[in-house]
Tab-separated table of C-alpha atoms and ligand atoms in Angstrom:
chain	number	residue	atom	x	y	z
A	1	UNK	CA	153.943	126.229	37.876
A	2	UNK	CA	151.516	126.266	40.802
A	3	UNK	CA	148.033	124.780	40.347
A	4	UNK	CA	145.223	127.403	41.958
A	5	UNK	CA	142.060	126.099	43.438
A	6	UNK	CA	138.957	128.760	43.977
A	7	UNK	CA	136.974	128.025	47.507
A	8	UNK	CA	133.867	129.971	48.311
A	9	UNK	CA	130.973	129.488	50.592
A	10	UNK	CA	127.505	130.070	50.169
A	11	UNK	CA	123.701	130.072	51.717
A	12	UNK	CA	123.421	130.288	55.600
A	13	UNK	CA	126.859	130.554	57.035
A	14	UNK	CA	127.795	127.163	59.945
A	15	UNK	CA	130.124	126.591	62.492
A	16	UNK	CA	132.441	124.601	60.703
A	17	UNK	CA	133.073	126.855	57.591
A	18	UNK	CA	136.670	128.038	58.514
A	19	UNK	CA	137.674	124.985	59.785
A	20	UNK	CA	136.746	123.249	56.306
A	21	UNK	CA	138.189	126.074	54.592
A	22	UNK	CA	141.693	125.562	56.884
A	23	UNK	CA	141.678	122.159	55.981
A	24	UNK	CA	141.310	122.264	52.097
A	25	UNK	CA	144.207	124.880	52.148
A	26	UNK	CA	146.314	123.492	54.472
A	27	UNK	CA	146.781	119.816	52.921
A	28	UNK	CA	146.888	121.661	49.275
A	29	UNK	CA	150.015	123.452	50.809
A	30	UNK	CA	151.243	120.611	52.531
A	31	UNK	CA	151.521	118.646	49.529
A	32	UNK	CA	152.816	121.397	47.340
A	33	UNK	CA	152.567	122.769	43.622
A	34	UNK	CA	148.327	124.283	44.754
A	35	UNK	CA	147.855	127.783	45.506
A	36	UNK	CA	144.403	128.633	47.170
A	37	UNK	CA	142.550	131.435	46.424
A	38	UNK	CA	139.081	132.170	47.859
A	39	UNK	CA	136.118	134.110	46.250
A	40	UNK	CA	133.890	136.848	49.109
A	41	UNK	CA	130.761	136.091	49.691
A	42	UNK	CA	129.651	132.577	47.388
A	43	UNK	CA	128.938	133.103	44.090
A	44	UNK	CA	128.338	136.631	44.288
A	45	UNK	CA	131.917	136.915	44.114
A	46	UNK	CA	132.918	134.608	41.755
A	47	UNK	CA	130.934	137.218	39.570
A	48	UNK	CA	132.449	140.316	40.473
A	49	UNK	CA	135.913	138.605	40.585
A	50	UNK	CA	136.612	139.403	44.509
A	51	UNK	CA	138.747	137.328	45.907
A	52	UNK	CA	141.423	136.739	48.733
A	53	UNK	CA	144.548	134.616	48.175
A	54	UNK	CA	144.684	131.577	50.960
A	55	UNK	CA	148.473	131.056	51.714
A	56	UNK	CA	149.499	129.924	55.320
A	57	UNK	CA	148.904	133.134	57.334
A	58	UNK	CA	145.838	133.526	55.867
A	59	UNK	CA	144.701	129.703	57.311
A	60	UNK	CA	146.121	130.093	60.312
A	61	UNK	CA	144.180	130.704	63.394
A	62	UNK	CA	140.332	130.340	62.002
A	63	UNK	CA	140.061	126.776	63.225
A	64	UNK	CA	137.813	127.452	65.814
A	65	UNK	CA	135.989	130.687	64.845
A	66	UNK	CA	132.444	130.749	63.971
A	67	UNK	CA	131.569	131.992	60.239
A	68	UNK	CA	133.148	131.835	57.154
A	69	UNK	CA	136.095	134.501	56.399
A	70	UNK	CA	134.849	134.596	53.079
A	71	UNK	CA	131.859	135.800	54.028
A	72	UNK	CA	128.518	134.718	52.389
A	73	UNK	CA	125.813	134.812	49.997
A	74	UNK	CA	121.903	133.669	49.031
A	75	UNK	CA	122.955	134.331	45.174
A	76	UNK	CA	123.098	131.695	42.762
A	77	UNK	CA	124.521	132.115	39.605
A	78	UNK	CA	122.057	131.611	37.194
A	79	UNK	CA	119.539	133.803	39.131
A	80	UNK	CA	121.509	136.652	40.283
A	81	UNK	CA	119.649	140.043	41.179
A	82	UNK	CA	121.599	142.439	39.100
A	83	UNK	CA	120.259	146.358	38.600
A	84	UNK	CA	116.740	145.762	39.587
A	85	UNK	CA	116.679	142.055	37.585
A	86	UNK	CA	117.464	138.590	37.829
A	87	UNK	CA	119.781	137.688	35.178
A	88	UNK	CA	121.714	134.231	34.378
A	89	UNK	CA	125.326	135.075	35.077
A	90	UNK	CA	126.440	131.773	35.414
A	91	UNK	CA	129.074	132.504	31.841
A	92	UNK	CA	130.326	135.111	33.488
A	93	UNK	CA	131.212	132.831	36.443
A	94	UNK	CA	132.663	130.388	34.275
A	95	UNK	CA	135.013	133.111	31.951
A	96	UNK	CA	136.115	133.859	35.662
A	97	UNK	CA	136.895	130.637	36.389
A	98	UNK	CA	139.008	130.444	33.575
A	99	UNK	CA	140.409	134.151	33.169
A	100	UNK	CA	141.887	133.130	36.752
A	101	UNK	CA	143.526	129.896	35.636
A	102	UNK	CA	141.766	127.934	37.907
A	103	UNK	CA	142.126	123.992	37.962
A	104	UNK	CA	138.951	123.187	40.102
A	105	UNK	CA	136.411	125.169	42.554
A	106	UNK	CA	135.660	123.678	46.027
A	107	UNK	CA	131.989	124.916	47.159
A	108	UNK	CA	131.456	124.909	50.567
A	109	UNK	CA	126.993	125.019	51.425
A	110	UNK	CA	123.455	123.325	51.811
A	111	UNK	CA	121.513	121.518	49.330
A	112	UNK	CA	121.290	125.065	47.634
A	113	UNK	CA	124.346	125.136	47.299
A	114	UNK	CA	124.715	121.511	46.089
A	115	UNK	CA	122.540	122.500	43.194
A	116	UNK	CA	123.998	125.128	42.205
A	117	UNK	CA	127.775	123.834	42.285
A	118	UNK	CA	126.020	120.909	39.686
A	119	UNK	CA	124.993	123.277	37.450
A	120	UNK	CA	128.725	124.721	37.308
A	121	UNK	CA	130.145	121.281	36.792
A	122	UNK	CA	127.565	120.867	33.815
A	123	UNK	CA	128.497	123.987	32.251
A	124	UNK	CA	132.058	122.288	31.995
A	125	UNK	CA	133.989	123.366	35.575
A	126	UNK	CA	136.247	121.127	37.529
A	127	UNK	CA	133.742	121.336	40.942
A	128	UNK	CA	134.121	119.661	44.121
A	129	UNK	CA	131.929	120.128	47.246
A	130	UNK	CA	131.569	120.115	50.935
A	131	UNK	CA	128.035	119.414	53.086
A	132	UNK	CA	127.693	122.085	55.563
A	133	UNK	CA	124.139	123.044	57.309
A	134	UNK	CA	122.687	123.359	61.129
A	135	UNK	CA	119.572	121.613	59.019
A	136	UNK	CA	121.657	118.235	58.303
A	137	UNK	CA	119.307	118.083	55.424
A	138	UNK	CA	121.771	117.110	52.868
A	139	UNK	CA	121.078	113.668	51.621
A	140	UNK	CA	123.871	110.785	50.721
A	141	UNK	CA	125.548	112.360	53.812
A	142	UNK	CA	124.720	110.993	57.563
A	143	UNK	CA	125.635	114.498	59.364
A	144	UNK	CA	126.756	117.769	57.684
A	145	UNK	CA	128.848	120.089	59.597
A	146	UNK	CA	127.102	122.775	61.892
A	147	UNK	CA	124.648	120.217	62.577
A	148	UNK	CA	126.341	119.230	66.434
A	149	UNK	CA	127.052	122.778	67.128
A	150	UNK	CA	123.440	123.755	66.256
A	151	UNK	CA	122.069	120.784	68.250
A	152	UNK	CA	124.168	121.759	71.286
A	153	UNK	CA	123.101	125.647	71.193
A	154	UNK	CA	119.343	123.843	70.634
A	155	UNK	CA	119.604	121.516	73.936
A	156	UNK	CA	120.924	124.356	76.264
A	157	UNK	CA	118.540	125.695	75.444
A	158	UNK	CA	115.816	123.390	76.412
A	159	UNK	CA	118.013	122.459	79.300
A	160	UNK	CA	117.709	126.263	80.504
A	161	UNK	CA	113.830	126.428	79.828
A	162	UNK	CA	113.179	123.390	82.314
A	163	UNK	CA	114.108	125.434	85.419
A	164	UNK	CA	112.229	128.596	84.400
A	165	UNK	CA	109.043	126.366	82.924
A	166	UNK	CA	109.097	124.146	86.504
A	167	UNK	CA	109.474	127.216	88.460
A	168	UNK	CA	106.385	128.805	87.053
A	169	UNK	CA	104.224	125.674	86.132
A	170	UNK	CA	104.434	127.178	82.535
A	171	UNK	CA	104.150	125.498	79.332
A	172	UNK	CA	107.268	126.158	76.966
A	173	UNK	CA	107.720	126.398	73.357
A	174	UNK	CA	110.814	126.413	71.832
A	175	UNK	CA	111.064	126.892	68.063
A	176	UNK	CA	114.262	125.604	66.505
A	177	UNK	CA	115.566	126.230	63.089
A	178	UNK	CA	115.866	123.503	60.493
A	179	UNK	CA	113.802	124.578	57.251
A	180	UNK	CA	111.707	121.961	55.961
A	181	UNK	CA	113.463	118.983	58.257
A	182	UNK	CA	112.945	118.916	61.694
A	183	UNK	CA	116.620	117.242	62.465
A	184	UNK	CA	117.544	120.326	64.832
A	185	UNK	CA	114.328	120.119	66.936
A	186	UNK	CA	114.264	115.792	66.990
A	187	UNK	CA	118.080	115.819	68.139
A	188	UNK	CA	117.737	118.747	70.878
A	189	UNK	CA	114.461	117.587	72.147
A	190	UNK	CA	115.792	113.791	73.212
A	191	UNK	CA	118.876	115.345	74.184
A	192	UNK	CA	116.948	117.642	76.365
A	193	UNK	CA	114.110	115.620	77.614
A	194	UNK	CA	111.290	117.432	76.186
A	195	UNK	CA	108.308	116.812	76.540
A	196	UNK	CA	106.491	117.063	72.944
A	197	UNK	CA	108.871	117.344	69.497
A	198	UNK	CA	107.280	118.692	66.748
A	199	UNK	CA	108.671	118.175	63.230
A	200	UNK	CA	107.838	118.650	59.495
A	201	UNK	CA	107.701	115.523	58.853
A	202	UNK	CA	104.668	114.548	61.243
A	203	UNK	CA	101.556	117.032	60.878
A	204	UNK	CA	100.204	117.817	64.683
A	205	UNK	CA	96.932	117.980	65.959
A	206	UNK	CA	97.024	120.893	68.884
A	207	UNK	CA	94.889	118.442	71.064
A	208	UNK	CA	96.668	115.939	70.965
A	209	UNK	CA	99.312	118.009	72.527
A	210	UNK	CA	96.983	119.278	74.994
A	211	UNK	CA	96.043	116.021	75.924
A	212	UNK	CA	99.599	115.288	76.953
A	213	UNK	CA	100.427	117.751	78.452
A	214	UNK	CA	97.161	117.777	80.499
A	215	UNK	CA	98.048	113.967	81.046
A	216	UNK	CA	101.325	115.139	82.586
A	217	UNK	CA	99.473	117.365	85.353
A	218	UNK	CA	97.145	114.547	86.452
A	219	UNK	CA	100.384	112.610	87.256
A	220	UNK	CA	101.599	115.948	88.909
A	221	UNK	CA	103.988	117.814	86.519
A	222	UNK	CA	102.889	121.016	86.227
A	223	UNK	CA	104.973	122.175	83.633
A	224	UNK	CA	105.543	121.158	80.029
A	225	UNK	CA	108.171	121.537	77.362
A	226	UNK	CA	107.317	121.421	73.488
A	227	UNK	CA	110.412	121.813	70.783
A	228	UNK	CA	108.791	122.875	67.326
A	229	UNK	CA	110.721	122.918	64.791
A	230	UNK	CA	110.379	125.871	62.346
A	231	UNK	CA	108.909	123.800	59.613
A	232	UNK	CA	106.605	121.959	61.082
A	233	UNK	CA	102.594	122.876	60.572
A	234	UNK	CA	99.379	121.313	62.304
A	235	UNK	CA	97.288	119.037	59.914
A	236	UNK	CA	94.553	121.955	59.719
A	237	UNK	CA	97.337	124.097	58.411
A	238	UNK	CA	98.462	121.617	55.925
A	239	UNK	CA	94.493	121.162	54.686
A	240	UNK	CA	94.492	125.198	54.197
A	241	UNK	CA	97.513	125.184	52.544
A	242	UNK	CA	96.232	122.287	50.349
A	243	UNK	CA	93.578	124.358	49.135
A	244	UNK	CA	95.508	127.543	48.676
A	245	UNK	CA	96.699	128.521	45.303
A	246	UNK	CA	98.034	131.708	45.983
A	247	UNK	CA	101.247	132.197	47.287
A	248	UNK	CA	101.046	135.111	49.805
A	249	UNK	CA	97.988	133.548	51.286
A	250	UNK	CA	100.006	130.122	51.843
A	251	UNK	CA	102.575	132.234	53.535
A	252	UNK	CA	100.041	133.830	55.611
A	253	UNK	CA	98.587	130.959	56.958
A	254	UNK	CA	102.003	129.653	57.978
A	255	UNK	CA	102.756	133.208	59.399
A	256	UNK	CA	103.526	133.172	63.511
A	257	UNK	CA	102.246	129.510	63.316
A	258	UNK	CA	104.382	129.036	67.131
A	259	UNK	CA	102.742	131.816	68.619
A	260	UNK	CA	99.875	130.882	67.306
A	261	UNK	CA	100.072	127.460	68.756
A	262	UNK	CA	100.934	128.710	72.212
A	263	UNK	CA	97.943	130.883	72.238
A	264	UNK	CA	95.459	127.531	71.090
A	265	UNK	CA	97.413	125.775	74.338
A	266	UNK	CA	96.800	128.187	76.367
A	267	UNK	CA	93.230	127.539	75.376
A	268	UNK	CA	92.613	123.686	75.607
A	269	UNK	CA	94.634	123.382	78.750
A	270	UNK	CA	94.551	126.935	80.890
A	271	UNK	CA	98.276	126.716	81.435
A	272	UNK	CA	99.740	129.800	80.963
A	273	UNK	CA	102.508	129.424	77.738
A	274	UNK	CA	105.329	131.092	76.540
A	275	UNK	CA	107.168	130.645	73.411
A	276	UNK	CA	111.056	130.731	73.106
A	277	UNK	CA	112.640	131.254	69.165
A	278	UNK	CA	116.004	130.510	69.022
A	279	UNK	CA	116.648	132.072	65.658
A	280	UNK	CA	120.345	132.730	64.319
A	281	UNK	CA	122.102	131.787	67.846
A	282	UNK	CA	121.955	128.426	66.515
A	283	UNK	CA	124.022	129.425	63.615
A	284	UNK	CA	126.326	131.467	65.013
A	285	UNK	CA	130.305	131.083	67.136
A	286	UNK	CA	132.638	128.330	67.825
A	287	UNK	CA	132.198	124.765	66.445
A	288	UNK	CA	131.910	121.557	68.437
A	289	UNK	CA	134.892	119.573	68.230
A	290	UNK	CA	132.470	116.853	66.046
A	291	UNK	CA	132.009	119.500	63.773
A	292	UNK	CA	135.442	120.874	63.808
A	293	UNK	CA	136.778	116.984	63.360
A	294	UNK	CA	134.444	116.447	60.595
A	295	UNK	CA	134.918	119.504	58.705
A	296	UNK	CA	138.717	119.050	58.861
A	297	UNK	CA	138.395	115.262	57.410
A	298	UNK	CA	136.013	116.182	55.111
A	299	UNK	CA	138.013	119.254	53.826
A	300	UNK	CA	141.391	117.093	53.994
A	301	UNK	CA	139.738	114.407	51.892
A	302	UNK	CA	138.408	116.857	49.145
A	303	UNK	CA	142.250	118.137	48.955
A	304	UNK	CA	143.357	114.402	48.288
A	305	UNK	CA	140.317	114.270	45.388
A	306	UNK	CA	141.667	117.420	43.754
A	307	UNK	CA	145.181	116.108	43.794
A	308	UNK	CA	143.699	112.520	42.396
A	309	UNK	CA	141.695	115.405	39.624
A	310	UNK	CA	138.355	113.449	40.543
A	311	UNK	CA	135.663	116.275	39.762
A	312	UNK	CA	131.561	116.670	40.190
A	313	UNK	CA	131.836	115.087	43.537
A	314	UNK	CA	130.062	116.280	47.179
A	315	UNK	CA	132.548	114.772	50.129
A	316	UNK	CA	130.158	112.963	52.519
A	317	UNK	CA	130.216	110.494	55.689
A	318	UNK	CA	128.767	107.477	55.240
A	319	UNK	CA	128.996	105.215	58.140
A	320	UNK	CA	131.999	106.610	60.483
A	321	UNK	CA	134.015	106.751	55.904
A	322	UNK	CA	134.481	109.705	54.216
A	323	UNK	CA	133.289	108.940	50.990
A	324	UNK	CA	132.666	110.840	47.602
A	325	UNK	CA	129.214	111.167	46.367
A	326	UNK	CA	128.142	112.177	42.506
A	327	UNK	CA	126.516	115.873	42.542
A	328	UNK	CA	123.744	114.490	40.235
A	329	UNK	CA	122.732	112.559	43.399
A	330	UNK	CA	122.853	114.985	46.086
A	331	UNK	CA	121.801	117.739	43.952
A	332	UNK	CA	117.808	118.202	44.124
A	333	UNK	CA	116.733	115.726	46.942
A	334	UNK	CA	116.046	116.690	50.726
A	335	UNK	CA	116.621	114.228	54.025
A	336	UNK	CA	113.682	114.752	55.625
A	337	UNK	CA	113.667	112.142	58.826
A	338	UNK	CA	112.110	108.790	57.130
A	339	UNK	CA	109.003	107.771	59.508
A	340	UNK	CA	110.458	104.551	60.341
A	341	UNK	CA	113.645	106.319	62.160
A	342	UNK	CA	114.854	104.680	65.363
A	343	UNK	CA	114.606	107.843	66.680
A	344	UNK	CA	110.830	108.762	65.979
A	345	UNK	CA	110.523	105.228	68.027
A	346	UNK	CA	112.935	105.714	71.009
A	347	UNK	CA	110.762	109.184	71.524
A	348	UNK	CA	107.636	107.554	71.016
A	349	UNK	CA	108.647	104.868	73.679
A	350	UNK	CA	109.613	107.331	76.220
A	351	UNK	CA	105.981	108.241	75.866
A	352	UNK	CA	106.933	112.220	74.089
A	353	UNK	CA	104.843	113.136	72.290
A	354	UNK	CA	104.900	113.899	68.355
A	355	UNK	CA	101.605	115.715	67.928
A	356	UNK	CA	100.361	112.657	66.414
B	401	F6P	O1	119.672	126.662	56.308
B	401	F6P	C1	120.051	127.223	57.498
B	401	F6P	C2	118.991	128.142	58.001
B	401	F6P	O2	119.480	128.711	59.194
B	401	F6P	C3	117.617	127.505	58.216
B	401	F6P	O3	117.548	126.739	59.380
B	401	F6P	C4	116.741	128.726	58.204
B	401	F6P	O4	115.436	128.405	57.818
B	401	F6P	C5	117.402	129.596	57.187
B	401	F6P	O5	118.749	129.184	57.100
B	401	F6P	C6	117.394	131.070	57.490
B	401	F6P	O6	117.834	131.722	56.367
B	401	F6P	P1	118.408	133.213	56.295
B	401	F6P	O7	119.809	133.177	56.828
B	401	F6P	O8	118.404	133.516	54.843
B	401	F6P	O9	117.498	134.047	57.115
């Protein structure tokens, strides 16, 4: 008899997603003996039982679309809004699991989703997982898929903000998503020749970026670009926040912190600034063929691990290999950029500056 596999994908949906999904389905069919069957929406339906069988038609023709055609979810299963609650469902998940036969479940999703896809594998399911996120904040793992695709939406960007910002000696913002990393913003900011990067992982002081970009008018360039990632705040911010118990009033503080920077610009240098946020664009269409490559070999590879029945494992790239990586240590941790990355020095020699 056929073995099934379950597949779902969860958190913020990546370019990428259908392509992994293709290529977890397609080498279980190559090879024979697996069906595939794939739950709607992550874990929320895993709960309610939806789910789609996977066979050949099904795979066919997604490689390139943007998405997931499972659609997606925020829910996790042992905090799942049910009726006005929150309730631990995660048995109910698991009686799924096994009312449907299943021999393993692939998750596809963040560091969420890496979390939650360990808890399933310690309440006794045969889990396997795939790195996807525009935030490439997954650690063990040197790139997740949507991360390229999310960089090149970020660096048109800035490429198409030059002309406008020279044109009318403006300063421009541009605020890139990314969460608590500032991976999108770093990448799309070399790429694109910025002018000041701002990331979570180095606080800013507003004059210091005044002073640069006040430094690049005495030497005749009237216009400046700054890409902020989402996450990042200004040291002051960080002091209030410090001091803040409560957590609406932390939230508040961070509240419009971009605009809120433009407008403090505007101040210390008189240069009239505008503020650009890219929001879900960066998320959404067609995947670059890096990530389309990558999902497909990391999707391919998980197929070969369920084959070889080698469980709890995240498939990661490490060093140009697809490797396997132990939930327990992907599961928890974030990749923020370490300080002492070559790229934090290659911007800092081409004289952008960090905020610092
Ligand atoms: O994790 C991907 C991401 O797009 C982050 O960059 C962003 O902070 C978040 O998801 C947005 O979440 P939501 O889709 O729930 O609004």
């Amino acid at each position: 008899m056929d073995k099934l596999i379950g597949i779902l994908t969860s958190g913020g949906d990546t370019p990428g997603l259908n392509a992994a999904i293709r290529a977890v389905g397609k080498t279980l069919i190559h090879h024979g003996n697996y069906k595939l069957i794939g739950f709607l929406d992550g874990y929320r339906g895993m709960l309610e039982n939806r789910f789609i069988e996977l066979d050949d038609a099904a795979l066919s023709g997604i490689l390139t679309r943007g998405g997931t055609i499972l659609g997606s979810s925020r829910d996790k299963p042992h905090k799942m809004p049910i009726g006005g609650k929150v309730l631990d469902m995660t048995d109910v998940l698991v009686e799924n699991y096994h009312s449907n036969h299943l021999s393993g479940l692939v998750c596809l999703g963040g560091g969420g989703t890496q979390k939650n896809s360990y808890r399933l594998a310690q309440a006794g399911l045969n889990v396997l997982t795939l790195p996807k996120t525009i935030d490439n904040d997954i650690v063990k793992t040197d790139v997740s898929f949507g991360y390229d695709t999310a960089m090149m939406i970020a660096t048109e960007a800035v490429d198409r903000l030059h002309s406008t910002a020279h044109s009318h000696h403006r300063i421009i913002i541009l605020e890139t998503m990314g969460h608590k990393v500032g991976w999108i913003a770093l990448g799309s900011g070399l790429a694109g020749g910025a002018d000041v990067i701002l990331l979570p992982e180095i606080q800013y002081d507003e004059k210091k970026i005044a002073d640069a970009i006040l430094r690049r008018s005495r030497n005749g360039k009237k216009f400046s670009i700054i890409v902020i990632a989402e996450g990042a705040i200004s040291k002051t911010m960080a002091k209030k926040i410090e001091n803040e118990k409560d957590k609406d009033a932390k939230e508040k503080i961070l509240k419009n912190r971009t605009v809120e920077l433009a407008t403090e610009l505007e101040r210390l240098t008189r240069r009239e600034t505008r503020v650009t946020i890219l929001g879900y664009v960066q998320r959404g269409g067609t995947p670059t063929p890096y990530d389309r490559v990558l999902s497909t070999s990391l999707g391919s590879h998980c197929a070969q691990e369920i084959f070889k029945e080698r469980w709890g494992n995240m498939m990661a790239i490490q060093n140009n290999r697809i490797v396997t990586v132990p939930l327990e240590e992907v599961a928890g941790p974030v990749k923020y950029i370490p300080q002492d990355h070559y790229l934090l020095d290659c911007a800092r020699d081409l004289g952008i500056s960090l905020g610092e």
